[in-house]
mmCIF file of C-alpha atoms in Angstrom:
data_model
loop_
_atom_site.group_PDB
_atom_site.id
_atom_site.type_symbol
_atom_site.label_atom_id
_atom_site.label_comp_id
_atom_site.label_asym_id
_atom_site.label_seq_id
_atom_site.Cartn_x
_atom_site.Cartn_y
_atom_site.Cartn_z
ATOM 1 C CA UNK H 24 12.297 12.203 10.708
ATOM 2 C CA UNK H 25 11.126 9.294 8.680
ATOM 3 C CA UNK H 26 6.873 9.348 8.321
ATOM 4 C CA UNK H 27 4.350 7.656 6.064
ATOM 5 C CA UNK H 28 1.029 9.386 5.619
ATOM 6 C CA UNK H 29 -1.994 6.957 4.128
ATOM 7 C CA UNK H 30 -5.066 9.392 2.712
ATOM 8 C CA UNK H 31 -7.661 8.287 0.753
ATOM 9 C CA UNK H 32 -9.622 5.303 2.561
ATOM 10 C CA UNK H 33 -13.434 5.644 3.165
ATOM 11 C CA UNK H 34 -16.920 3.881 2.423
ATOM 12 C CA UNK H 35 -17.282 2.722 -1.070
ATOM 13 C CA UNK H 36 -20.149 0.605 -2.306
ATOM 14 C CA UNK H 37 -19.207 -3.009 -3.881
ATOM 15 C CA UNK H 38 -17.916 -2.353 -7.087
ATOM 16 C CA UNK H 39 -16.410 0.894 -6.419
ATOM 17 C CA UNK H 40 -13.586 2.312 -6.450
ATOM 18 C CA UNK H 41 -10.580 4.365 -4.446
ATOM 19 C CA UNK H 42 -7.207 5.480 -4.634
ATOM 20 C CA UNK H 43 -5.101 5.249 -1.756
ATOM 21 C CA UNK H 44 -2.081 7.464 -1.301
ATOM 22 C CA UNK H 45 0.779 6.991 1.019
ATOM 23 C CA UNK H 46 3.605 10.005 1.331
ATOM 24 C CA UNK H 47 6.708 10.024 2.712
ATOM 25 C CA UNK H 48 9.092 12.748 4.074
ATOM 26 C CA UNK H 49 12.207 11.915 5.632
ATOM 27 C CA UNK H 50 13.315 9.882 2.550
ATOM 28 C CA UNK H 51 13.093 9.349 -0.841
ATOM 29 C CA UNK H 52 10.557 6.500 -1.611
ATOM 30 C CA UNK H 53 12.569 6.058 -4.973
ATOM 31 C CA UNK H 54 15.613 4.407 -2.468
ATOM 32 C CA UNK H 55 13.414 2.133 -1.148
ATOM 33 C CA UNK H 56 10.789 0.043 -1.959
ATOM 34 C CA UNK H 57 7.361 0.798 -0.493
ATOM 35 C CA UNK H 58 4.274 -1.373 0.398
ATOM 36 C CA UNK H 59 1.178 -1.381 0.877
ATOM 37 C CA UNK H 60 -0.194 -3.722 3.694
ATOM 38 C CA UNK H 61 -4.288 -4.508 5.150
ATOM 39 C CA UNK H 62 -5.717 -5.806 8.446
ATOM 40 C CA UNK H 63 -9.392 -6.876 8.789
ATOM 41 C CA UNK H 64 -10.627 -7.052 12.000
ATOM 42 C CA UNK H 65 -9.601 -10.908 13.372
ATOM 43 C CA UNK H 66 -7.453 -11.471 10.689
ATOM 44 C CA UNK H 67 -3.736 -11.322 10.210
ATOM 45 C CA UNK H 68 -2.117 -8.580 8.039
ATOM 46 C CA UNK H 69 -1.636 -8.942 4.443
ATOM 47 C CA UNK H 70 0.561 -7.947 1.645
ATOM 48 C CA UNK H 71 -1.254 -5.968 -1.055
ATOM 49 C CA UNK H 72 1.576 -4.517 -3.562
ATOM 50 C CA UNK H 73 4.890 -3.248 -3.667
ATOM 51 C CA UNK H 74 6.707 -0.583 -5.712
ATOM 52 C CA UNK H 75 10.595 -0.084 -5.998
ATOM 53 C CA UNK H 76 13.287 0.569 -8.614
ATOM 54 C CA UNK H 77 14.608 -2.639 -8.483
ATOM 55 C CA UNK H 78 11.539 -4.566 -9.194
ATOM 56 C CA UNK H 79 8.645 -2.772 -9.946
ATOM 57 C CA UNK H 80 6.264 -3.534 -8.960
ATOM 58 C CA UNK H 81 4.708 -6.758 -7.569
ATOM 59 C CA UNK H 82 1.007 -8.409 -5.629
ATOM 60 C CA UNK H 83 1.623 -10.806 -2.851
ATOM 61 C CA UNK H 84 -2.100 -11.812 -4.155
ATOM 62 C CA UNK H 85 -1.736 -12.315 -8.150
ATOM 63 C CA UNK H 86 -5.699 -12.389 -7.947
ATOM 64 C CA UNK H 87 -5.455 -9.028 -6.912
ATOM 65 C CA UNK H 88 -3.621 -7.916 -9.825
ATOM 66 C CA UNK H 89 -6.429 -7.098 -12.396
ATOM 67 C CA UNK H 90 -8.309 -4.921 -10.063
ATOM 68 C CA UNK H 91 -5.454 -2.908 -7.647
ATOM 69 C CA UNK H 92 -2.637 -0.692 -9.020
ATOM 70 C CA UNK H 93 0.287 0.902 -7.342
ATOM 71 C CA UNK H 94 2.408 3.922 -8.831
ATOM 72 C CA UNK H 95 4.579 6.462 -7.416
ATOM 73 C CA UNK H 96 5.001 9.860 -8.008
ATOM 74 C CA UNK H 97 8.479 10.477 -6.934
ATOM 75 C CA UNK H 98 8.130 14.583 -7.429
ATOM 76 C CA UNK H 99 5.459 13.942 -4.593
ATOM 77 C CA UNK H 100 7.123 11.351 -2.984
ATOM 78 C CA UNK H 101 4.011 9.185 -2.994
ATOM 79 C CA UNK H 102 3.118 6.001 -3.808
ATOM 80 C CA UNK H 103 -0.579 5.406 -4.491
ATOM 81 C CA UNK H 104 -3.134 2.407 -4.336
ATOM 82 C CA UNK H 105 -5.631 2.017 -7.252
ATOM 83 C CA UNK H 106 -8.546 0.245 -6.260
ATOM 84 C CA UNK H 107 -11.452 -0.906 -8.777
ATOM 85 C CA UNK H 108 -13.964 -3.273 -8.652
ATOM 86 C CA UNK H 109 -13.849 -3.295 -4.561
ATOM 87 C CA UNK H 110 -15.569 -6.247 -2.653
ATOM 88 C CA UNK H 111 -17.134 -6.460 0.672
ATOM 89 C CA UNK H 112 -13.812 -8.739 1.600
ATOM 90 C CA UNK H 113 -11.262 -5.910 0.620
ATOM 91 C CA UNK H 114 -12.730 -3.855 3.427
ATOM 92 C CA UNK H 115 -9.820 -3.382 6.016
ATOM 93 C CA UNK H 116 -7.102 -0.561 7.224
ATOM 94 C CA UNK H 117 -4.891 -0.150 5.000
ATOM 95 C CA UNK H 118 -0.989 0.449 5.691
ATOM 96 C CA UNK H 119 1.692 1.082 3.512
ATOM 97 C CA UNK H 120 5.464 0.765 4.954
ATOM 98 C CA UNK H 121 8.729 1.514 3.935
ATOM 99 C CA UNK H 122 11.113 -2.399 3.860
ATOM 100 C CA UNK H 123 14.435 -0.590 4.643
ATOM 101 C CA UNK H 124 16.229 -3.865 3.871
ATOM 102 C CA UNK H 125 14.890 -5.535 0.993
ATOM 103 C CA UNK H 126 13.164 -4.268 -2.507
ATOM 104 C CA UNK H 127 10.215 -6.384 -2.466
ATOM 105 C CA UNK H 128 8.826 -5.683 0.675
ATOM 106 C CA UNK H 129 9.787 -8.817 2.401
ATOM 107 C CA UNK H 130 12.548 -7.578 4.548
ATOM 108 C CA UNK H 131 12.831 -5.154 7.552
ATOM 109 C CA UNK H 132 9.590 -3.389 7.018
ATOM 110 C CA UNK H 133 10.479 -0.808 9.803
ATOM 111 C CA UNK H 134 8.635 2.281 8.993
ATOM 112 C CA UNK H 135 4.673 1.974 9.248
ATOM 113 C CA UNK H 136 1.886 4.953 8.231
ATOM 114 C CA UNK H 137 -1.101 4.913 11.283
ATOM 115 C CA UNK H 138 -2.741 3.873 8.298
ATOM 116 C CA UNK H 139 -6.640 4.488 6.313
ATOM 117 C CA UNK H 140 -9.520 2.732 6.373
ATOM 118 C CA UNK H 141 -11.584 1.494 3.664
ATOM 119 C CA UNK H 142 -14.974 0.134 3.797
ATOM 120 C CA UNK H 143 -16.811 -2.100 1.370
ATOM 121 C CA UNK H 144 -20.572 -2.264 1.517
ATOM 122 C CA UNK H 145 -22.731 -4.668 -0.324
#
């Protein structure tokens, strides 16, 4: 059975910082490529970063570049989210997802983790 665990979310003052992790089981995470996604309440979901073989890894938001950071450990099978510098406007849940179809995390995006929340204050 495919799952995706996110750990790691909580309440972090502005400028802080937190590392998001997101395991699988049921697969290896180095066969597919794996995302990380946020909602804010009344807004639509976002990319954030994605991490595969193929490409590497990637920001849907190149301003977000310079302050978040995705790896993978692929003896843990678990990709992680890096963080730093955290504004009141990064607060959200935060999802990561497995694209079964594509390797940047713009395809079939089929497998979703209940996800973690992170909250910003100022």
């Amino acid at each position: 059975e495919v799952q995706l665990v996110e750990s790691g979310g909580g309440l972090v003052q502005s400028g802080g910082s937190l590392r998001l992790s997101c395991t699988a089981s049921g697969f290896f995470i180095d066969d597919y490529a794996i995302g990380w996604f946020r909602q804010a309440p009344g807004k639509e979901r976002e990319g954030v970063s994605c991490i595969s073989r193929r490409i590497g890894s990637k920001y849907f938001d190149g301003s977000l570049k310079g302050r978040f950071t995705i790896t993978s450990d692929s003896a843990k099978n678990t990709v992680y989210l890096q963080m730093t510098s955290l504004k009141p406007e990064d607060a959200a849940a935060y999802y990561c997802a497995e694209d079964v179809e594509r390797s940047d995390c713009t395809g079939t995006l089929t497998y979703w983790g209940p996800g973690t929340q992170v909250t910003v204050s100022s």
